[in-house]
Coordinates of C-alpha atoms in Angstrom, one line a residue:
X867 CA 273.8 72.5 214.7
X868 CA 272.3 76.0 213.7
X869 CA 271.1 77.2 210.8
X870 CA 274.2 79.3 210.7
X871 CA 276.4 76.5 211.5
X872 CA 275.4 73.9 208.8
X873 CA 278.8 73.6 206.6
X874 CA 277.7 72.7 203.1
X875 CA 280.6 70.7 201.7
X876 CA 279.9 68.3 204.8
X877 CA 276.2 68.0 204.9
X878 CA 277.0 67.4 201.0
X879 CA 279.7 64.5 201.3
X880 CA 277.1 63.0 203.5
X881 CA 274.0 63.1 201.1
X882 CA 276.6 61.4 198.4
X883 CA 277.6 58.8 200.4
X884 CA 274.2 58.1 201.7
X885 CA 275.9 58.3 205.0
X886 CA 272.7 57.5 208.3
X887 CA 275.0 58.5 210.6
X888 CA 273.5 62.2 209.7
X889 CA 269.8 60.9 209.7
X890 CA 268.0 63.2 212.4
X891 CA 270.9 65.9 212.5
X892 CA 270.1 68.0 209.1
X893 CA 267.8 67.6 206.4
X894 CA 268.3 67.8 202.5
X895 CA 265.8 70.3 200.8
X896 CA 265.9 70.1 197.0
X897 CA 264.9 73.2 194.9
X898 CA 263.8 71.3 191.8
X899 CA 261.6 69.1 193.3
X900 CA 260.0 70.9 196.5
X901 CA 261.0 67.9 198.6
X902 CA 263.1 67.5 201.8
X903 CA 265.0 64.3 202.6
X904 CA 267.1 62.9 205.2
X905 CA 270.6 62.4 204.2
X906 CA 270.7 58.6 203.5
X907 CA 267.4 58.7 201.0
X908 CA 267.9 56.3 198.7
X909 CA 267.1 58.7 195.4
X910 CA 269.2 59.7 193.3
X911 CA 271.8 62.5 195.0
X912 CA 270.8 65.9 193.5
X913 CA 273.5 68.4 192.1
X914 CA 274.7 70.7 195.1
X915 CA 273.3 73.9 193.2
X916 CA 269.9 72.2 193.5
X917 CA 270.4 71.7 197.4
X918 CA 270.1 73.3 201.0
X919 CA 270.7 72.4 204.0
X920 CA 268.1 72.8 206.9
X921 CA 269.0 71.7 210.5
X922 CA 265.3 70.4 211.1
X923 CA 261.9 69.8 209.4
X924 CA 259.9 72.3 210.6
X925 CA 262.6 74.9 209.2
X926 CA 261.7 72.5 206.0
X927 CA 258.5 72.9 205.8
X928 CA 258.2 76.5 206.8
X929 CA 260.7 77.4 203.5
X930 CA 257.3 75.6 201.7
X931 CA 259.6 72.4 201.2
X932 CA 257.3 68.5 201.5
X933 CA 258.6 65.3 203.1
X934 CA 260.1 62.7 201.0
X935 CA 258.1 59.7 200.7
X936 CA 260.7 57.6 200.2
X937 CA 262.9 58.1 203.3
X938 CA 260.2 59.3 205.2
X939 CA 262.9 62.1 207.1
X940 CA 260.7 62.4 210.0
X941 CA 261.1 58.5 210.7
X942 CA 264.7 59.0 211.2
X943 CA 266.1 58.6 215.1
X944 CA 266.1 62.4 216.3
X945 CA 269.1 64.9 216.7
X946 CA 271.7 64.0 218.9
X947 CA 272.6 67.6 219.1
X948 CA 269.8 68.7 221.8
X949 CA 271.5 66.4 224.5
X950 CA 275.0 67.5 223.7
X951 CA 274.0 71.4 223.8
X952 CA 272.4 73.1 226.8
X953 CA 271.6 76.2 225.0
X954 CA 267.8 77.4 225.2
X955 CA 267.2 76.1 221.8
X956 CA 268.1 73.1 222.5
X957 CA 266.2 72.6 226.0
X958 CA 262.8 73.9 224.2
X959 CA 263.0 71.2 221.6
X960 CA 263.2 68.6 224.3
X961 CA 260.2 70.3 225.8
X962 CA 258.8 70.6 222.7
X963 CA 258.7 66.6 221.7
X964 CA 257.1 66.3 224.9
X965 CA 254.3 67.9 224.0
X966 CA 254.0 71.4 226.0
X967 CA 252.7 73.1 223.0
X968 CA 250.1 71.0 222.7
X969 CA 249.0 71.2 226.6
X970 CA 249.8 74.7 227.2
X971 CA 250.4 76.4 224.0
X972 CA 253.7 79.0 223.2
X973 CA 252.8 80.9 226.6
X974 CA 253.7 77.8 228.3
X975 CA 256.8 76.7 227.0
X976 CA 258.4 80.4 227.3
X977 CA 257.7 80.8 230.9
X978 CA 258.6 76.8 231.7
X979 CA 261.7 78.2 230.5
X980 CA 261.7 81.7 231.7
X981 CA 262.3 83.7 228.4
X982 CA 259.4 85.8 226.8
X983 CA 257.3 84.9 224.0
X984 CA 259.0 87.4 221.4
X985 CA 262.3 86.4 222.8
X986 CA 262.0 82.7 222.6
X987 CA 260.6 82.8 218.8
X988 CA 263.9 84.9 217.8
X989 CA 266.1 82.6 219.2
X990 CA 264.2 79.2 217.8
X991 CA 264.0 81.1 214.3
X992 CA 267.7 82.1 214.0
X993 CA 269.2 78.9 215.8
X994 CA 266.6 76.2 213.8
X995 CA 264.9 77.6 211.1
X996 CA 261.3 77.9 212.6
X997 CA 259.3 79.2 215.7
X998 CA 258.0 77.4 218.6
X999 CA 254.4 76.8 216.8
X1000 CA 256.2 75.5 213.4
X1001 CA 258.3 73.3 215.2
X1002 CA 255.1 71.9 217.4
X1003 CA 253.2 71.7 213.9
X1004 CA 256.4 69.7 212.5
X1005 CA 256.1 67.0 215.6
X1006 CA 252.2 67.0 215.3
X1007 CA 252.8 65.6 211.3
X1008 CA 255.5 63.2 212.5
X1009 CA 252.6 62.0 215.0
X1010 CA 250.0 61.8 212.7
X1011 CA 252.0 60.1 209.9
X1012 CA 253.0 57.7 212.2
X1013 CA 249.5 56.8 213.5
X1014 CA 248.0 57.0 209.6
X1015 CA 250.8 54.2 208.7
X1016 CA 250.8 51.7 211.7
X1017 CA 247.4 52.1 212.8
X1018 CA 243.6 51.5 211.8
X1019 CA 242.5 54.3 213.7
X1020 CA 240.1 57.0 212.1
X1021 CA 241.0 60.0 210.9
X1022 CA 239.6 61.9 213.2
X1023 CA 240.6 60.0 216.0
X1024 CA 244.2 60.1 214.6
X1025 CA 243.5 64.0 214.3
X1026 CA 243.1 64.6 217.5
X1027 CA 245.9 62.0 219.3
X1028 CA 248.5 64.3 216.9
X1029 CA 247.1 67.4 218.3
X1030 CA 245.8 69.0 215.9
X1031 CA 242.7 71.5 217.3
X1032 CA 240.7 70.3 214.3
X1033 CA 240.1 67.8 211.3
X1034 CA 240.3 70.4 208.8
X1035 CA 243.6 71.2 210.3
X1036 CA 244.5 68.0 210.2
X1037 CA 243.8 67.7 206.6
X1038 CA 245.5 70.6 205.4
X1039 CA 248.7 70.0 207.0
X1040 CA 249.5 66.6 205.9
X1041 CA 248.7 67.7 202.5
X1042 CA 251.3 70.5 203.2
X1043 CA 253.8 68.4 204.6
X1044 CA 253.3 65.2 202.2
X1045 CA 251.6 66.7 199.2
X1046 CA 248.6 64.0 199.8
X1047 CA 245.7 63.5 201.7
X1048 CA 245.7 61.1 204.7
X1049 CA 243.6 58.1 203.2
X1050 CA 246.2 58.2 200.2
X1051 CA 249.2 58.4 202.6
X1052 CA 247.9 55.3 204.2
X1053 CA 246.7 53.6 200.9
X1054 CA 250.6 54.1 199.8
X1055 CA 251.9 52.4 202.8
X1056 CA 249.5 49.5 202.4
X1057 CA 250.8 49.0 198.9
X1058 CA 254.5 49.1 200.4
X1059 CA 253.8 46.9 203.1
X1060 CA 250.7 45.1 202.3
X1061 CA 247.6 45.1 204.4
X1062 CA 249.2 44.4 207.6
X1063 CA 247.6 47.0 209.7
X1064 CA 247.0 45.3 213.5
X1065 CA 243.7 46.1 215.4
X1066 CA 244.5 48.6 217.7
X1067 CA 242.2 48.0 220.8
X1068 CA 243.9 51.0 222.7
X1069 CA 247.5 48.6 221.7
X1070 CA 249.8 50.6 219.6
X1071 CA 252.9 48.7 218.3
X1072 CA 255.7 51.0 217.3
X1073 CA 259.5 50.7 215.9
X1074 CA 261.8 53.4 217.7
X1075 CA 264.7 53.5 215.6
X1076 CA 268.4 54.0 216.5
X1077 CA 272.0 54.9 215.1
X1078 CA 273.7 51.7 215.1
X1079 CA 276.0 49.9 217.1
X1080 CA 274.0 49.8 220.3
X1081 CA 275.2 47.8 223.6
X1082 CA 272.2 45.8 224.1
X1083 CA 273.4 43.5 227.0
X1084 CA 274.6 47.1 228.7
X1085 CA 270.8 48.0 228.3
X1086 CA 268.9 45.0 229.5
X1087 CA 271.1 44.3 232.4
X1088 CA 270.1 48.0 233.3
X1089 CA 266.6 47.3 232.8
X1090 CA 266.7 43.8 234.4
X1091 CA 268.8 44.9 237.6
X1092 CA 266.3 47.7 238.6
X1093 CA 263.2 46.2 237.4
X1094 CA 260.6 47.2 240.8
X1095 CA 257.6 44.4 241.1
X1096 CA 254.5 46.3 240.8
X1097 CA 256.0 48.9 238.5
X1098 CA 258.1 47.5 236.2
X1099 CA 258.6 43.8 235.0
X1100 CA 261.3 41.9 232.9
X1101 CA 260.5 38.8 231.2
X1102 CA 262.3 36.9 228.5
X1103 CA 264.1 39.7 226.8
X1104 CA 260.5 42.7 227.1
X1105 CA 261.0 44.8 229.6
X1106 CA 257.1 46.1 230.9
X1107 CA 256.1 49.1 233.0
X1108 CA 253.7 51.2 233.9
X1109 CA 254.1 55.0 233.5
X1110 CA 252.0 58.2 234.1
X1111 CA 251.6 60.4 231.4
X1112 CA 250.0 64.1 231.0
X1113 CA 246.0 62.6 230.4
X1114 CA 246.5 59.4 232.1
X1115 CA 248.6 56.5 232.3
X1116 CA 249.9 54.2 229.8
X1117 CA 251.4 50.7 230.3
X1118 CA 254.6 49.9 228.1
X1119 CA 256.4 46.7 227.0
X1120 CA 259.6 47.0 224.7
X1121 CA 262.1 44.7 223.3
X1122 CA 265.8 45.9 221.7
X1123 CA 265.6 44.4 217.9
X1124 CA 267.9 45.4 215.3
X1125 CA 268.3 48.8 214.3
X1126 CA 265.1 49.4 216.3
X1127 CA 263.5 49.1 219.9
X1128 CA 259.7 47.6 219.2
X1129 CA 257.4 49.5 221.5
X1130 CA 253.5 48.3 222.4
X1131 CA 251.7 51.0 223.9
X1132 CA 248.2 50.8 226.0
X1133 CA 247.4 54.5 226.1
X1134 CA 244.3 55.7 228.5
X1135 CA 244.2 58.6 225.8
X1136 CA 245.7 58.8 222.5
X1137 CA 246.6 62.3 223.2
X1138 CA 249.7 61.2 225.5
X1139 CA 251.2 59.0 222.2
X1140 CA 253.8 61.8 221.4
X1141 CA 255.3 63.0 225.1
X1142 CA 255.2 59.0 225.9
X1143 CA 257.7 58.4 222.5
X1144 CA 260.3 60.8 223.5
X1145 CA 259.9 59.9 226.8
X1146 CA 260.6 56.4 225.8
X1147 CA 263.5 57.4 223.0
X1148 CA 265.2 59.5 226.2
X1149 CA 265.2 56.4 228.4
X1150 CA 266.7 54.2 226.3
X1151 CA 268.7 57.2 224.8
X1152 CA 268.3 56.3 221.0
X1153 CA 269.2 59.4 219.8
X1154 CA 272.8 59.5 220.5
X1155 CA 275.4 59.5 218.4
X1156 CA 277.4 56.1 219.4
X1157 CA 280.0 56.5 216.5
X1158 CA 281.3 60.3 217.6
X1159 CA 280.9 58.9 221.0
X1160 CA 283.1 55.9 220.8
X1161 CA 285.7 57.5 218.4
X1162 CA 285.9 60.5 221.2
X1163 CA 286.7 57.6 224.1
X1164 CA 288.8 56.0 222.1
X1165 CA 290.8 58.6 221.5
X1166 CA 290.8 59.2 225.4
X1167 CA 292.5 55.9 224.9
X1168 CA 289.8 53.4 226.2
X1169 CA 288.6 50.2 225.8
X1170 CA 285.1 50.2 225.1
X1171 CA 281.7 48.4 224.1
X1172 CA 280.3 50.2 221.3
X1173 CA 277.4 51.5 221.7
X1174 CA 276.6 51.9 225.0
X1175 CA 274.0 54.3 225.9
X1176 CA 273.2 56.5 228.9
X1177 CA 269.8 55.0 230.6
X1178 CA 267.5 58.4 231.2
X1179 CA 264.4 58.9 232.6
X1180 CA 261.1 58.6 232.4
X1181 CA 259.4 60.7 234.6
X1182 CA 261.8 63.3 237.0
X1183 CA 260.1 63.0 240.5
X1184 CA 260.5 59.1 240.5
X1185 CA 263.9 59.2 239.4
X1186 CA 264.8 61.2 242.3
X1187 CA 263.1 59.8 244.9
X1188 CA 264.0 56.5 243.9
X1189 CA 267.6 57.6 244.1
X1190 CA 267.4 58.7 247.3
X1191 CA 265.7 55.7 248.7
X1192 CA 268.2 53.7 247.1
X1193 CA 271.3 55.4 248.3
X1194 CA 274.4 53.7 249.9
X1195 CA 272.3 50.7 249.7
X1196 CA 272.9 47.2 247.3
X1197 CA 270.2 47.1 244.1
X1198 CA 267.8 44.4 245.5
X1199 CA 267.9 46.5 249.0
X1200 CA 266.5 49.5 246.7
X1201 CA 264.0 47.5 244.8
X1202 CA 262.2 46.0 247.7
X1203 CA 261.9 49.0 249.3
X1204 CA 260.1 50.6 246.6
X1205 CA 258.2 47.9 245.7
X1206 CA 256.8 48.3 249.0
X1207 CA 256.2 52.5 249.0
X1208 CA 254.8 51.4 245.1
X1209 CA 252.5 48.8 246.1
X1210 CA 251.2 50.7 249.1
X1211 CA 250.8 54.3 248.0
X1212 CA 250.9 53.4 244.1
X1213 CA 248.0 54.1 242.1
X1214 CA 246.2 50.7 241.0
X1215 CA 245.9 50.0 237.4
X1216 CA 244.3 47.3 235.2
X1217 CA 247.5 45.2 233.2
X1218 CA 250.9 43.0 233.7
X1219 CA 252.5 45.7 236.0
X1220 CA 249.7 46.6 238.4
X1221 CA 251.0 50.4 239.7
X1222 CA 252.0 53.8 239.0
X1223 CA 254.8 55.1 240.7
X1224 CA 253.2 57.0 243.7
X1225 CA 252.6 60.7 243.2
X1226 CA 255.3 63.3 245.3
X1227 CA 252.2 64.3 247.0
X1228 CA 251.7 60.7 248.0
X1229 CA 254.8 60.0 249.7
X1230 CA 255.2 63.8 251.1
X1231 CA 252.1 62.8 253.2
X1232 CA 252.3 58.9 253.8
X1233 CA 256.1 57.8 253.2
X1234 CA 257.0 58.2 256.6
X1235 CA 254.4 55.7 257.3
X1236 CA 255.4 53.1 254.3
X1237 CA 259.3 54.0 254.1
X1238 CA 262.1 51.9 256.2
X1239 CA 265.6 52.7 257.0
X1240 CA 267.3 55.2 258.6
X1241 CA 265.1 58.3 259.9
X1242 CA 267.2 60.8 258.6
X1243 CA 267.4 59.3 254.9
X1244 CA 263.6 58.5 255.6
X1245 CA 262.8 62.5 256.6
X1246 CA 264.9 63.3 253.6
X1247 CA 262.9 61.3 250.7
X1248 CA 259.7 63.3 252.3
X1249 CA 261.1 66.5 252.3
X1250 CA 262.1 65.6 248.8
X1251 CA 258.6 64.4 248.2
X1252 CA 257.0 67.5 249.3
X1253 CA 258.6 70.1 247.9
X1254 CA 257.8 68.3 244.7
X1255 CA 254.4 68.2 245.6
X1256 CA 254.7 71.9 246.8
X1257 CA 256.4 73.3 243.5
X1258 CA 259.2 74.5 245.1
X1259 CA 261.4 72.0 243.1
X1260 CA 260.7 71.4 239.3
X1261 CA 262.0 68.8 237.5
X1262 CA 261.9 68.4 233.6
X1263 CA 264.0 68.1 230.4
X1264 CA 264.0 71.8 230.0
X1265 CA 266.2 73.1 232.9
X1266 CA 270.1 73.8 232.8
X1267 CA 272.2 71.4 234.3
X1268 CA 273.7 74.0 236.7
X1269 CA 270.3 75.0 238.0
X1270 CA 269.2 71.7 238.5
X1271 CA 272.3 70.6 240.5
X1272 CA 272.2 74.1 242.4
X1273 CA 268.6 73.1 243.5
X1274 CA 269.0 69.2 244.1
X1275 CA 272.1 70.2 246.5
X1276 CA 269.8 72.3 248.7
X1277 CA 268.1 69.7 249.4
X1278 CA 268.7 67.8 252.6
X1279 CA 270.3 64.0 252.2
X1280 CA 271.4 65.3 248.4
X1281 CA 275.0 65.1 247.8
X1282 CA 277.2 65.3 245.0
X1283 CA 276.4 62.2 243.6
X1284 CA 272.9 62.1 244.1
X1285 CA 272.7 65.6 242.5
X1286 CA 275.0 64.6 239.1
X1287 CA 273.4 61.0 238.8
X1288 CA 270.3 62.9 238.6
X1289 CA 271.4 65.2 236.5
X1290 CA 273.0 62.7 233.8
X1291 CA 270.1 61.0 233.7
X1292 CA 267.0 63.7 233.8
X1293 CA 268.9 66.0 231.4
X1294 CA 270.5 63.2 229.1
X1295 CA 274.3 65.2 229.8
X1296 CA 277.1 63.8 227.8
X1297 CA 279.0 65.1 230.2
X1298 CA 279.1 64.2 234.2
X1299 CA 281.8 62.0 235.5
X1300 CA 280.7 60.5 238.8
X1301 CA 284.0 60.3 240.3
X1302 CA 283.1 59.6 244.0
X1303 CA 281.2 56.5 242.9
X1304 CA 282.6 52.9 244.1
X1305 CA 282.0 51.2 241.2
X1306 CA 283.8 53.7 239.0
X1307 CA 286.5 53.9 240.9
X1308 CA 287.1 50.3 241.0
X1309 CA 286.4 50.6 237.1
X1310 CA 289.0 53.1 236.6
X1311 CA 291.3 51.2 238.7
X1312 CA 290.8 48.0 236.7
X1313 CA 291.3 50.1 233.3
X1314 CA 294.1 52.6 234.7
X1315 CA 292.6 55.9 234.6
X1316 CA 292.9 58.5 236.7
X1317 CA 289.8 60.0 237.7
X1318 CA 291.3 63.4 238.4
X1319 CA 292.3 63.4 235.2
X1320 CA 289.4 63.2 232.3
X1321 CA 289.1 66.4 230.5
X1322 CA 290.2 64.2 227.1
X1323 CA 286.9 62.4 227.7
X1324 CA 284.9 65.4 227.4
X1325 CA 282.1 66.3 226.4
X1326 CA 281.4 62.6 226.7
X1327 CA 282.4 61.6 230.7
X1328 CA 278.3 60.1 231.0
X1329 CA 279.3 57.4 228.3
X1330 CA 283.1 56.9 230.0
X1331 CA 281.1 56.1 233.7
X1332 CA 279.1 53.4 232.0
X1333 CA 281.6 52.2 230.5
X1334 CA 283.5 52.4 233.7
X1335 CA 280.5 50.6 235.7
X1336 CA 279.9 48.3 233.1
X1337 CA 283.8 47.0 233.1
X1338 CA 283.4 47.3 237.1
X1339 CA 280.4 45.0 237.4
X1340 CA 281.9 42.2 234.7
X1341 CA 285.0 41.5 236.3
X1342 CA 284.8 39.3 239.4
X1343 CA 286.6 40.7 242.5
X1344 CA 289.4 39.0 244.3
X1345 CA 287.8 36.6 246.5
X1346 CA 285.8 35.4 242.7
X1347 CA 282.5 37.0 243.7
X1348 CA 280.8 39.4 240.9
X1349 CA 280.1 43.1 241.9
X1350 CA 276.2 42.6 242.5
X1351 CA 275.8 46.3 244.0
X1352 CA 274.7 49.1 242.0
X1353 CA 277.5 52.1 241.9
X1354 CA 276.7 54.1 244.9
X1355 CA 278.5 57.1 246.3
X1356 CA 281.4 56.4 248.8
X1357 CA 280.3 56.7 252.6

């Protein structure tokens, strides 16, 4: 939702009713007062001469508007709107929350997404309010807010982990952007929530909200099913991993709690807390928008679990390699094997899940050696391997979902499915139906859809092949046995 595109009498009806469902898509800025709130704040609903309507924070903040400490608007579960579109601005917030301001600064981010500097701040300004730098400096506050409230960590240290180039920096824009200085802000929560601050020893513990309702049994089978010893790890409801982040590594362990997914983060440098959130929030994909989803399939006339999300990714190489090592082959099949390319070319690490995924370089030079299985599937997951290593193939949130595919299908051992699974999950699209996929078929069988028929499920076809697979894998085939593969594509 633009700035142009923000209909007043909606965004209005949804401040009066206090309605979250809108928490993350607009903010309310209120003339009188200088403050900006999401749409379910709790204070009293101002008159709708004394109101605006901004589509994010950073536009906020740049019209000279503060956060609400009440609501705290920046703690609300992100827009759902930068999965649904593809447009540029759209792809540069994603890259944006993952912190390629911070690394490489507005030069960076245009030419990751091949658009000039001038052209790139036009667009951001007109679509959402603010330029690339505002909307970076908005994600920095959010960071350090965060870190000031849950955390015992310094000021300076926190400083720094946000982004922010300086402590006088620092300083000045969280009085900017809360109208208090950093040791009040934290006073304030301690008041609020008593003197509850845990010791952080490098162990952050952080609540990832979501829109409510959210399939968790759809989630933690997900997790549990594809869980690779060495790398990741499930055990008793906390799902544990290991993950490789821009300064580092970081070793993660999350449960799914009510209205939130608690996070514990062991960060080798502060600086990676940011990218590593929205990494995790795209995984788990917490910022959708389950209500519009589920009244758009029903209306497609399905039967459906509320709630269920679209697993992402975590990091782009791994998920395709990993897809390609497990094609046309039964989950546990898929796990050992990269178990085995994971504990033999991973890099070691100190914690529960001892690995990091191996690097593309890695496997371009020594998976022939470590890899099993056919030799043309194994000469494909190198080649794959090594023009990752090689740059010729870039994978990240920022890309268009028809240049992705076009490049994934150039690949040798790539097919259709391969390419769109990828793509649904790297890209968070609403929108790819996986139509040659066993399991889906035998989904769509069980709930009478025609596969060749779907456009009423659109934009939301991602959500229908879960569903589909998730129906699929719950209903015992005819000889009694439950479905125990993972949806592969058909021979």
């Amino acid at each position: 939702m633009s700035a142009n595109e923000l209909d007043f009498e909606r965004c209005y009806r949804a401040v009066a009713t206090r309605d979250a469902r809108f928490d993350g898509q607009f903010v309310t800025a209120v003339r009188t007062t200088g403050i900006y709130c999401r749409p379910s704040c709790p204070a009293i609903t101002p008159k709708p001469a004394n109101v605006t309507f901004l589509p994010t924070a950073a536009a906020a903040q740049q019209s000279g508007f503060r956060a609400c400490r009440r609501c705290l608007p920046d703690a609300a579960p992100g827009s759902p709107l930068w999965n649904t579109r593809a447009d540029l601005a759209a792809r540069a917030m994603r890259l944006i929350a993952d912190g390629v301001i911070e690394r490489g600064g507005v030069p960076a981010l245009a030419d990751t997404l091949g658009y000039s500097q001038r052209q790139l701040t036009r667009v951001l300004t007109s679509e959402l309010g603010a330029g690339p730098l505002a909307l970076a400096r908005a994600h920095r506050a959010h960071t350090a807010r965060l870190l000031i409230q849950t955390t015992r960590l310094s000021m300076s240290d926190i400083a720094f982990a946000a982004g922010f180039a300086s402590i006088r920096q620092f300083n000045d824009t969280v009085r900017e952007v809360f109208a208090v200085s950093p040791t009040t802000l934290r006073e304030e929560s301690r008041r609020r929530n008593g003197d509850t601050l845990p010791s952080t020893n490098g162990l952050l513990t952080l609540r990832l909200p979501y829109r409510e309702p959210l399939d968790r049994s759809w989630l933690e089978w997900f997790l549990s099913a594809h869980a690779v010893p060495g790398l990741e790890l499930w055990e008793d409801g906390h799902y544990s991993r290991s993950l490789r982040t821009p300064h580092g590594h970081t070793t993660v362990r999350m449960s799914i709690q009510p209205g939130h997914v608690r996070a514990s983060l062991a960060l080798h440098d502060m600086r990676d807390l940011a990218p590593t959130v929205a990494r995790l929030r795209h995984f788990l994909d917490l910022d959708a928008d389950p209500i519009g989803i589920d009244e758009g399939l029903t209306a497609g006339r399905v039967a459906l679990s509320p709630g269920i999300r679209v697993p992402g990714c975590l990091d782009g190489p791994e998920l395709l390699l990993r897809t390609m090592i497990g094609q046309q082959i039964s989950v546990a099949a898929a796990n050992t094997h990269t178990a085995r390319l994971v504990q033999t070319l991973g890099e070691s690490i100190p914690g529960p899940v001892p690995h990091l995924f191996p690097t593309a370089a890695a496997i371009a030079e020594h998976g022939a050696e470590v890899l099993t299985g056919p030799a043309r599937r194994v000469e494909a997951i190198v080649a794959a391997a090594r023009a990752l290593a090689d740059g010729e193939l870039v994978l990240h949130s920022g890309r268009t979902a028809a240049d992705l595919r076009r490049d994934l299908l150039a690949l040798d051992g790539v097919g259709p499915w391969t390419a769109d699974y990828v793509t649904m999950r790297l890209l968070a699209d609403p929108d790819v139906l996986l139509p040659s996929d066993l399991i889906v078929r035998r989904g769509a069988a069980l709930l009478d859809i025609d596969l060749a028929d779907t456009a009423r499920f659109a934009p939301w076809r991602s959500y229908l092949t879960m569903h589909l697979w998730k129906h699929a894998l719950a209903t015992p085939t005819p000889d009694g046995a439950p479905v125990a593969r993972k949806a592969r594509t058909a021979p």
